[in-house]
Coordinates of C-alpha atoms in Angstrom, one line a residue:
M1 CA -106.8 -118.7 63.3
E2 CA -110.6 -119.6 63.4
R3 CA -111.9 -120.9 59.9
F4 CA -115.5 -120.6 58.7
V5 CA -117.8 -121.9 55.8
L6 CA -120.5 -119.0 55.0
F7 CA -123.5 -120.9 53.7
P8 CA -126.0 -118.5 52.4
G9 CA -129.4 -119.5 51.3
R10 CA -133.3 -119.6 52.3
H11 CA -132.6 -123.0 53.8
H12 CA -136.2 -123.9 54.0
L13 CA -135.3 -127.6 53.8
L14 CA -132.0 -129.1 54.6
T15 CA -131.1 -132.5 52.4
R16 CA -128.9 -135.7 53.3
F17 CA -126.7 -134.6 50.7
Q18 CA -125.7 -131.4 52.6
A19 CA -125.3 -133.2 55.4
G20 CA -122.2 -135.4 54.0
Y21 CA -121.0 -132.5 52.2
L22 CA -120.9 -130.1 55.0
R23 CA -119.4 -132.7 57.2
E24 CA -116.6 -133.0 54.8
L25 CA -116.1 -129.1 54.0
A26 CA -115.9 -128.4 57.7
A27 CA -113.9 -131.8 58.6
P28 CA -110.8 -130.9 61.0
T29 CA -107.4 -130.6 59.4
D30 CA -104.0 -129.9 60.7
E31 CA -105.5 -126.1 60.6
G32 CA -108.5 -127.1 62.7
G33 CA -112.2 -127.5 61.8
R34 CA -114.6 -124.7 60.3
T35 CA -117.7 -123.1 62.0
V36 CA -120.3 -123.0 59.4
V37 CA -122.0 -119.6 59.3
W38 CA -125.8 -120.1 57.9
A39 CA -126.7 -116.8 56.8
V40 CA -130.8 -117.5 56.2
T41 CA -132.0 -115.1 53.7
S42 CA -135.4 -113.6 53.4
A43 CA -135.7 -114.1 57.2
N44 CA -138.6 -112.0 57.6
H45 CA -140.5 -113.6 55.0
Q46 CA -143.2 -116.7 55.4
N47 CA -146.1 -117.7 54.0
T48 CA -145.2 -116.8 50.3
K49 CA -144.6 -119.0 47.0
R50 CA -141.1 -118.0 47.4
N51 CA -140.6 -118.3 51.0
P52 CA -143.3 -120.6 52.7
V53 CA -141.3 -121.7 56.1
G54 CA -140.8 -119.1 59.0
Y55 CA -137.2 -118.1 60.0
D56 CA -137.8 -119.8 63.6
R57 CA -138.8 -123.0 62.2
R58 CA -135.6 -122.6 59.7
Q59 CA -133.5 -122.0 62.5
A60 CA -134.7 -124.7 64.5
A61 CA -133.9 -127.4 61.7
I62 CA -130.8 -126.0 61.3
E63 CA -129.7 -126.1 64.9
R64 CA -130.7 -129.5 65.0
F65 CA -129.2 -130.4 62.0
S66 CA -125.7 -129.3 63.4
V67 CA -126.1 -131.3 66.6
Q68 CA -126.7 -134.5 64.7
E69 CA -124.1 -133.8 62.0
G70 CA -121.4 -132.8 64.8
L71 CA -121.0 -129.1 63.3
R72 CA -120.2 -126.2 65.0
S73 CA -122.7 -123.5 63.4
L74 CA -124.0 -120.0 63.9
V75 CA -127.3 -119.1 62.6
V76 CA -127.6 -115.3 61.1
P77 CA -131.0 -114.0 60.0
V78 CA -130.7 -111.8 56.7
F79 CA -133.6 -109.7 55.8
D80 CA -134.8 -109.8 52.2
T81 CA -133.5 -106.9 50.0
A82 CA -134.4 -105.4 46.6
H83 CA -132.7 -107.2 43.9
T84 CA -129.0 -105.8 43.8
D85 CA -125.7 -106.6 42.8
R86 CA -124.0 -106.4 46.2
F87 CA -126.1 -109.2 47.5
A88 CA -122.9 -110.8 48.7
E89 CA -121.7 -107.3 50.7
V90 CA -125.1 -107.2 52.3
T91 CA -125.0 -110.7 53.4
L92 CA -121.5 -110.4 54.9
K93 CA -122.3 -107.2 56.7
S94 CA -125.2 -108.9 58.0
V95 CA -123.2 -111.6 59.3
E96 CA -120.9 -108.8 61.0
S97 CA -123.6 -107.1 62.6
V98 CA -125.2 -110.2 64.3
L99 CA -121.6 -112.1 65.2
G100 CA -119.6 -108.9 65.6
R101 CA -116.8 -110.5 63.6
T102 CA -116.0 -110.0 59.8
L103 CA -115.5 -112.7 57.6
T104 CA -113.0 -112.4 55.1
P105 CA -111.3 -114.6 51.9
H106 CA -108.5 -115.2 54.3
D107 CA -110.6 -117.5 56.7
T108 CA -113.8 -118.2 55.2
V109 CA -115.1 -120.3 52.0
V110 CA -118.2 -120.0 50.8
A111 CA -120.5 -122.8 49.8
C112 CA -123.2 -121.8 47.2
S113 CA -124.7 -123.9 44.3
T114 CA -126.1 -120.9 42.7
P115 CA -123.6 -119.4 40.0
E116 CA -124.9 -116.1 39.8
V117 CA -124.7 -115.5 43.7
A118 CA -121.3 -117.7 44.0
A119 CA -119.9 -115.2 41.5
M120 CA -120.6 -112.1 43.7
Y121 CA -118.6 -113.7 46.2
A122 CA -115.8 -114.7 44.2
E123 CA -115.6 -111.4 42.7
L124 CA -114.8 -110.4 46.5
G125 CA -112.0 -113.0 46.8
F126 CA -113.7 -115.8 48.4
A127 CA -113.0 -119.3 47.5
I128 CA -116.3 -120.9 46.4
A129 CA -117.7 -124.7 47.3
G130 CA -120.2 -125.3 44.8
V131 CA -122.4 -128.0 46.7
E132 CA -124.8 -129.8 44.6
A133 CA -123.4 -127.8 41.6
E134 CA -120.1 -129.8 42.3
R135 CA -121.7 -133.4 41.4
D136 CA -122.5 -135.0 38.2
P137 CA -125.6 -135.5 38.0
V138 CA -126.3 -132.6 40.0
P139 CA -128.4 -133.9 43.3
D140 CA -131.5 -132.9 43.9
R141 CA -131.1 -129.2 45.5
P142 CA -133.2 -128.3 48.6
W143 CA -135.7 -126.5 46.7
D144 CA -136.2 -129.4 44.2
V145 CA -137.2 -131.5 47.3
L146 CA -139.4 -128.8 48.5
L147 CA -141.5 -128.9 45.3
R148 CA -141.6 -132.7 45.7
L149 CA -143.2 -132.3 48.9
A150 CA -145.5 -129.8 47.3
A151 CA -146.6 -132.2 45.0
G152 CA -147.3 -134.7 47.1
D153 CA -144.0 -137.0 46.1
P154 CA -143.3 -139.1 48.8
A155 CA -139.6 -139.6 47.9
W156 CA -138.9 -136.2 49.4
R157 CA -138.7 -137.5 52.8
E158 CA -135.7 -139.7 51.6
L159 CA -133.7 -137.0 50.5
A160 CA -134.7 -134.4 53.1
H161 CA -132.4 -134.5 56.2
P162 CA -133.9 -136.3 59.5
A163 CA -133.9 -132.6 61.3
T164 CA -136.2 -131.2 58.6
L165 CA -138.1 -134.4 58.7
D166 CA -138.6 -133.9 62.7
V167 CA -139.2 -130.0 62.3
F168 CA -141.5 -130.6 59.8
D169 CA -143.7 -133.3 61.3
R170 CA -143.9 -132.1 64.8
Y171 CA -145.0 -128.5 63.5
R172 CA -147.3 -130.0 60.3
L173 CA -145.2 -127.9 58.0
G174 CA -145.6 -129.9 55.5
E175 CA -149.3 -129.3 55.0
Q176 CA -148.7 -125.6 55.2
V177 CA -145.9 -125.6 52.7
A178 CA -147.9 -127.6 50.1
Q179 CA -151.0 -125.1 50.4
V180 CA -148.8 -122.1 50.3
V181 CA -147.0 -123.3 47.0
N182 CA -149.9 -124.5 45.3
D183 CA -151.9 -121.6 46.1
P184 CA -153.3 -120.6 42.8
V185 CA -154.1 -116.8 43.5
V186 CA -151.1 -115.4 45.6
G187 CA -148.2 -114.5 44.2
E188 CA -144.5 -115.2 45.2
E189 CA -144.2 -112.7 47.4
G190 CA -147.3 -113.1 49.4
G191 CA -150.0 -110.9 47.6
L192 CA -152.7 -111.1 45.0
T193 CA -150.5 -109.0 42.4
T194 CA -147.2 -107.9 41.6
T195 CA -148.4 -104.7 40.5
R196 CA -150.2 -103.3 43.5
D197 CA -148.7 -100.3 45.5
Y198 CA -149.3 -101.3 49.0
R199 CA -148.4 -98.1 50.7
T200 CA -151.6 -96.2 49.0
Y201 CA -153.5 -99.1 49.3
A202 CA -152.9 -99.1 53.2
E203 CA -153.5 -95.2 53.1
A204 CA -156.8 -95.5 51.9
F205 CA -158.1 -98.3 53.8
E206 CA -156.8 -96.5 57.1
A207 CA -158.6 -93.0 55.8
S208 CA -161.9 -95.1 55.4
A209 CA -161.7 -97.3 58.6
E210 CA -164.1 -94.9 60.6
R211 CA -166.6 -94.9 58.0
K212 CA -166.5 -98.9 57.5
W213 CA -166.6 -99.3 61.3
E214 CA -170.0 -97.1 61.6
L215 CA -171.5 -98.9 59.1
V216 CA -171.2 -102.4 60.9
R217 CA -170.6 -101.9 64.3
R218 CA -174.2 -102.4 65.7
H219 CA -174.4 -105.7 64.0
V220 CA -171.3 -107.0 65.2
R221 CA -171.9 -110.1 68.0
P222 CA -169.3 -110.2 70.7
G223 CA -167.2 -113.5 71.2
R224 CA -164.3 -114.4 68.4
I225 CA -164.4 -111.5 66.0
V226 CA -162.5 -112.1 62.7
D227 CA -161.6 -109.7 60.0
V228 CA -160.9 -111.5 56.7
G229 CA -158.5 -109.2 54.9
C230 CA -157.8 -106.9 57.5
G231 CA -155.4 -104.6 55.8
A232 CA -153.2 -102.9 58.3
G233 CA -155.7 -103.7 61.1
A234 CA -157.5 -100.3 61.1
V235 CA -160.9 -101.6 61.9
L236 CA -159.8 -104.0 64.3
A237 CA -158.0 -101.3 66.1
L238 CA -161.5 -99.2 66.0
A239 CA -163.2 -102.6 67.6
D240 CA -160.3 -102.6 70.3
R241 CA -162.0 -99.6 71.7
E242 CA -165.4 -100.4 71.9
P243 CA -166.3 -101.4 75.8
A244 CA -168.9 -103.8 74.4
L245 CA -166.0 -105.9 72.8
R246 CA -163.4 -105.8 75.7
E247 CA -163.8 -109.5 76.1
S248 CA -164.0 -110.6 72.6
D249 CA -161.3 -112.0 70.7
L250 CA -160.1 -110.0 68.0
I251 CA -158.6 -111.7 64.7
G252 CA -157.1 -110.4 61.7
V253 CA -156.2 -112.6 58.5
E254 CA -154.5 -110.8 55.9
V255 CA -152.7 -112.6 52.6
A256 CA -150.7 -109.6 51.8
R257 CA -147.4 -110.2 53.5
H258 CA -146.6 -106.4 53.4
L259 CA -150.2 -105.8 55.1
F260 CA -149.7 -108.6 57.7
E261 CA -145.7 -107.5 58.7
E262 CA -147.8 -104.2 59.2
C263 CA -150.2 -105.5 61.8
M264 CA -147.9 -107.7 63.8
H265 CA -145.5 -104.1 63.7
R266 CA -148.9 -102.4 65.2
K267 CA -149.3 -104.8 67.9
A268 CA -146.0 -104.9 68.9
Q269 CA -145.9 -100.9 69.2
G270 CA -148.9 -101.1 71.5
W271 CA -151.9 -100.3 69.2
F272 CA -154.4 -102.5 70.9
T273 CA -155.0 -103.0 74.7
N274 CA -157.2 -106.1 74.4
P275 CA -154.7 -108.8 75.1
N276 CA -156.7 -111.2 73.0
V277 CA -155.6 -109.5 69.6
Y278 CA -154.1 -112.1 66.9
F279 CA -153.1 -112.0 63.1
Y280 CA -152.6 -114.7 60.7
C281 CA -150.9 -114.7 57.5
R282 CA -153.5 -116.8 55.2
N283 CA -155.4 -117.1 52.2
V284 CA -159.1 -118.1 53.0
L285 CA -159.3 -119.8 49.9
G286 CA -156.3 -122.2 50.4
G287 CA -158.7 -124.2 53.1
A288 CA -160.2 -124.0 56.4
V289 CA -158.6 -120.8 58.5
F290 CA -160.9 -121.9 61.6
A291 CA -162.9 -124.5 63.3
P292 CA -166.2 -125.1 62.3
R293 CA -168.7 -123.2 64.4
S294 CA -166.3 -121.3 65.9
V295 CA -166.3 -117.5 65.0
D296 CA -169.4 -115.2 66.1
T297 CA -168.8 -112.3 63.6
T298 CA -166.6 -112.2 60.4
L299 CA -166.1 -109.0 59.0
T300 CA -164.9 -108.4 55.2
F301 CA -164.4 -105.3 53.7
A302 CA -163.8 -104.4 50.3
L303 CA -162.6 -108.2 49.9
T304 CA -165.4 -110.0 47.9
H305 CA -164.7 -108.7 44.7
E306 CA -161.4 -109.4 45.0
I307 CA -162.0 -113.3 45.5
W308 CA -164.4 -113.0 42.8
S309 CA -161.6 -111.6 40.3
Y310 CA -158.6 -113.5 41.1
G311 CA -160.3 -116.9 41.9
Q312 CA -162.7 -118.7 39.4
R313 CA -165.6 -116.0 40.0
M314 CA -168.9 -117.7 41.1
D315 CA -167.1 -121.0 42.3
S316 CA -164.8 -119.3 44.1
L317 CA -166.9 -116.9 45.8
R318 CA -169.2 -119.6 46.8
R319 CA -166.6 -121.7 48.4
F320 CA -165.5 -118.6 50.6
A321 CA -169.2 -118.0 51.4
Q322 CA -169.3 -121.9 52.5
A323 CA -166.2 -121.5 54.4
I324 CA -167.4 -118.5 56.5
Y325 CA -171.1 -120.2 57.1
D326 CA -168.8 -123.4 58.5
H327 CA -166.8 -121.5 60.6
T328 CA -169.9 -119.2 62.0
V329 CA -171.6 -120.3 65.3
P330 CA -175.3 -121.0 65.1
G331 CA -176.8 -117.3 65.8
G332 CA -173.4 -115.9 64.2
V333 CA -173.2 -113.1 61.8
W334 CA -171.1 -112.3 58.4
I335 CA -171.0 -108.6 57.8
N336 CA -169.9 -108.0 54.0
S337 CA -169.1 -104.4 52.8
D338 CA -168.1 -104.0 48.8
V339 CA -168.3 -102.5 45.6
S340 CA -171.4 -104.0 43.8
G341 CA -173.1 -104.0 40.4
P342 CA -176.0 -101.9 39.7
D343 CA -179.5 -103.5 39.7
N344 CA -180.4 -104.2 36.0
R345 CA -176.3 -104.3 35.0
D346 CA -177.1 -105.6 31.5
L347 CA -179.4 -102.5 30.5
R348 CA -177.9 -100.7 27.7
V349 CA -177.2 -97.2 28.3
R350 CA -175.6 -94.2 26.6
L351 CA -172.5 -93.0 28.5
A352 CA -171.1 -89.6 27.7
L353 CA -167.5 -89.0 28.8
Q354 CA -165.3 -85.6 29.1
G355 CA -162.8 -85.1 26.2
A356 CA -162.6 -87.4 22.9
A357 CA -161.2 -90.8 22.1
G358 CA -157.5 -91.4 21.9
G359 CA -155.1 -92.3 19.1
P360 CA -153.1 -95.8 19.1
L361 CA -152.7 -97.2 22.7
V362 CA -149.5 -96.8 24.2
D363 CA -147.9 -100.3 25.0
L364 CA -147.4 -100.3 28.9
D365 CA -145.0 -103.6 29.0
G366 CA -141.7 -102.1 30.6
L367 CA -142.8 -99.2 32.1
T368 CA -142.7 -98.7 35.9
R369 CA -145.7 -98.2 38.1
E370 CA -145.0 -94.5 37.9
E371 CA -144.7 -94.3 34.3
I372 CA -148.3 -95.9 33.7
A373 CA -149.8 -93.7 36.2
A374 CA -148.4 -90.5 34.7
H375 CA -149.7 -91.9 31.4
V376 CA -153.0 -92.6 32.3
E377 CA -153.3 -89.0 34.6
G378 CA -152.4 -87.5 31.3
L379 CA -155.8 -89.4 29.3
P380 CA -159.1 -87.5 29.4
T381 CA -162.1 -89.6 30.8
R382 CA -163.1 -90.6 27.3
A383 CA -159.3 -91.9 26.2
R384 CA -159.0 -93.3 29.5
L385 CA -161.9 -95.7 28.6
D386 CA -160.2 -97.0 25.7
R387 CA -156.9 -97.7 28.0
F388 CA -159.1 -99.3 30.4
A389 CA -160.9 -101.7 28.0
A390 CA -157.3 -102.9 26.5
D391 CA -156.0 -103.3 30.3
F392 CA -158.9 -104.8 32.2
H393 CA -158.9 -108.7 32.4
F394 CA -162.6 -108.9 31.8
P395 CA -164.7 -108.4 28.6
L396 CA -165.8 -104.6 28.3
P397 CA -167.6 -104.1 25.0
F398 CA -169.0 -100.7 23.7
D399 CA -169.9 -99.1 20.6
A400 CA -168.7 -95.4 20.0
R401 CA -171.8 -93.6 18.5
A402 CA -171.6 -90.6 16.1
D403 CA -172.6 -88.0 18.6
G404 CA -169.5 -88.9 21.0
T405 CA -171.1 -90.9 23.3
V406 CA -170.8 -94.3 24.1
D407 CA -173.3 -97.2 23.8
I408 CA -172.8 -99.5 26.6
A409 CA -174.1 -101.7 29.3
L410 CA -174.9 -100.1 32.6
G411 CA -172.8 -102.6 34.4
D412 CA -170.1 -102.3 32.2
A413 CA -170.2 -98.2 32.2
M414 CA -169.9 -98.3 36.5
E415 CA -166.8 -100.8 35.9
F416 CA -165.0 -98.1 34.0
L417 CA -166.4 -95.0 35.9
T418 CA -165.6 -96.7 39.5
H419 CA -162.0 -97.9 38.1
K420 CA -160.8 -94.9 36.2
D421 CA -159.4 -92.9 39.3
Y422 CA -156.5 -95.4 40.2
P423 CA -153.9 -94.4 38.2
D424 CA -151.2 -95.5 41.0
N425 CA -152.5 -98.9 40.9
W426 CA -153.6 -99.0 37.4
L427 CA -152.8 -102.6 36.4
S428 CA -153.4 -104.1 39.7
E429 CA -157.0 -102.8 39.8
A430 CA -157.5 -104.0 36.2
H431 CA -157.0 -107.4 37.3
E432 CA -160.6 -106.5 39.6
Q433 CA -163.8 -106.8 38.6
F434 CA -166.3 -104.7 40.7
C435 CA -169.7 -105.2 39.0
G436 CA -169.7 -108.8 38.9
L437 CA -172.8 -109.3 41.3
E438 CA -175.7 -107.0 41.9
F439 CA -177.9 -107.5 45.2
A440 CA -180.0 -109.7 44.1
D441 CA -177.4 -111.9 43.1
W442 CA -175.7 -111.5 46.4
K443 CA -179.2 -112.2 48.4
A444 CA -179.5 -115.5 46.3
L445 CA -175.8 -116.6 46.8
L446 CA -176.1 -116.2 50.8
T447 CA -179.8 -118.0 51.1
D448 CA -178.5 -120.8 49.0
V449 CA -175.3 -121.5 51.3
G450 CA -177.5 -121.4 54.4
F451 CA -177.7 -118.0 55.7
E452 CA -180.7 -115.8 56.5
V453 CA -180.1 -112.2 55.0
D454 CA -180.9 -109.6 57.6
A455 CA -183.3 -106.8 56.8
A456 CA -180.5 -104.2 57.6
S457 CA -178.5 -105.7 54.1
H458 CA -179.0 -103.2 51.3
S459 CA -177.1 -101.7 48.5
W460 CA -176.4 -98.0 48.7
R461 CA -174.9 -95.1 46.7
N462 CA -171.6 -93.8 47.4
D463 CA -172.6 -89.8 46.8
W464 CA -169.0 -88.8 47.4
I465 CA -168.0 -90.8 44.3
V466 CA -170.8 -89.3 42.6
E467 CA -170.1 -85.8 43.0
H468 CA -166.0 -86.0 42.9
R469 CA -165.6 -88.8 40.3
L470 CA -168.6 -89.0 38.1
A471 CA -170.9 -86.1 37.6
Q472 CA -168.0 -83.8 36.6
V473 CA -166.6 -86.0 33.5
A474 CA -169.8 -88.4 32.5
A475 CA -173.6 -88.7 32.3
L476 CA -175.8 -91.6 31.8
S477 CA -178.8 -91.7 29.6
A478 CA -181.5 -94.1 28.1
Q479 CA -181.2 -95.2 24.7
D480 CA -183.7 -92.4 23.9
G481 CA -181.6 -89.8 25.6
T482 CA -183.7 -89.6 28.9
P483 CA -181.0 -88.7 31.6
L484 CA -180.7 -91.6 34.3
P485 CA -179.9 -91.3 37.7
W486 CA -176.6 -92.5 39.0
P487 CA -177.2 -96.3 40.4
D488 CA -176.2 -97.9 43.4
T489 CA -172.2 -98.6 43.8
H490 CA -171.9 -100.5 47.1
V491 CA -173.6 -103.3 48.9
L492 CA -174.0 -103.9 53.0
L493 CA -174.7 -107.8 53.8
V494 CA -175.6 -108.9 57.1
A495 CA -176.2 -112.5 56.9
R496 CA -177.0 -114.7 60.2
R497 CA -176.5 -118.4 60.6
P498 CA -179.9 -119.6 61.8
L499 CA -179.8 -120.9 65.6
N500 CA -181.1 -124.3 64.6
T501 CA -178.1 -125.3 62.2

């Protein structure tokens, strides 16, 4: 009877301790040796804090490890699943699907050092080998060694197995791991926030893609065209249809793993006719993605306000603008379309809103995204202002007046009014400041970095938003009661790197 060691785990890094342990566990006996079945979990994840190394590199290290240690191994990818008490069963079914055979307690021992996971296998009748958990003191676990690497501790190389060192060195994975693990902005699952519904986010981006492309297409310079924050690739798909760009490289950069995976899926399904379409899952704030003076056109849509909001405001935005300038060829262009603060955003105004102020605020802790959305949907506009001011991650001071209006800065008024209609992603949107900069601030920043601001750059008002989301439930006036027009809500910036730089 063939016997097995089932070794489930993420296996981003292999250790010298694991080598000695598995040699002993799988060693031949009177009944023969054991084949090690490596169930590599989260095999469809990479470039996230929880899963910084791709499955292909993990598999390469495991195969090299097995050869060097004289182990007979089988490697099985296990795609990530939502948290479930049936994790052990899901993993066993994945192994069966790939190998065509069922592992049972009669022929398999499970090697697992995580007590919660080991208990799931034990309930199914499997014998458990505790790996690191059997030793006292407990040796460095693989994840601990990975964190040593990310922290710059050279001792990680003494703990990691030579197979891992070889793969990490050849593919420069150490730099990648350190960058991803230490990223101050991106969460464990490879996104800016855990409260965003990426399905509705992608759908909204798709719906506006043609409008965005029409806004910028005449400013695009052929060559290497990079869409930073490309979402699911909708704008690049429109660029792909442009005859004038058929010889260009089209490159998408997306930090959110969910959206990056959709880009790759669409490429595989034949969305693009241009063979030179590439996607990268990267956070541009983590360091340079492209070589200096290598990009002809950079596109950013609805991105810079996120860099401002999730980073260190102007410091992060300046670093981003500098990175764009550095990778732009002389004569190349950065085209940025985003929300924007109104001119004179500190002006004190009166804001009249539909409905009345609400009572005590409901505690949102523990509520699902759907429950939060339903709660916000049920609030009249004036009560929604109180809710937003409490949840917003930036100061939003205002004074309620006896006549029911609100005394507030123009920029803060527009901050609320342009956020209030996103109940599906309420807490995610509450992280983001739309009105941090006005048009004059943008021109000053771009000029300071070294760009020339093209005359085509301008701020503008989205009249659809005014008609459908603002005018029906709100009104602006000066302090003396004089009605005020709705201000600009967006900005288009066309910034060129001078030819002589």
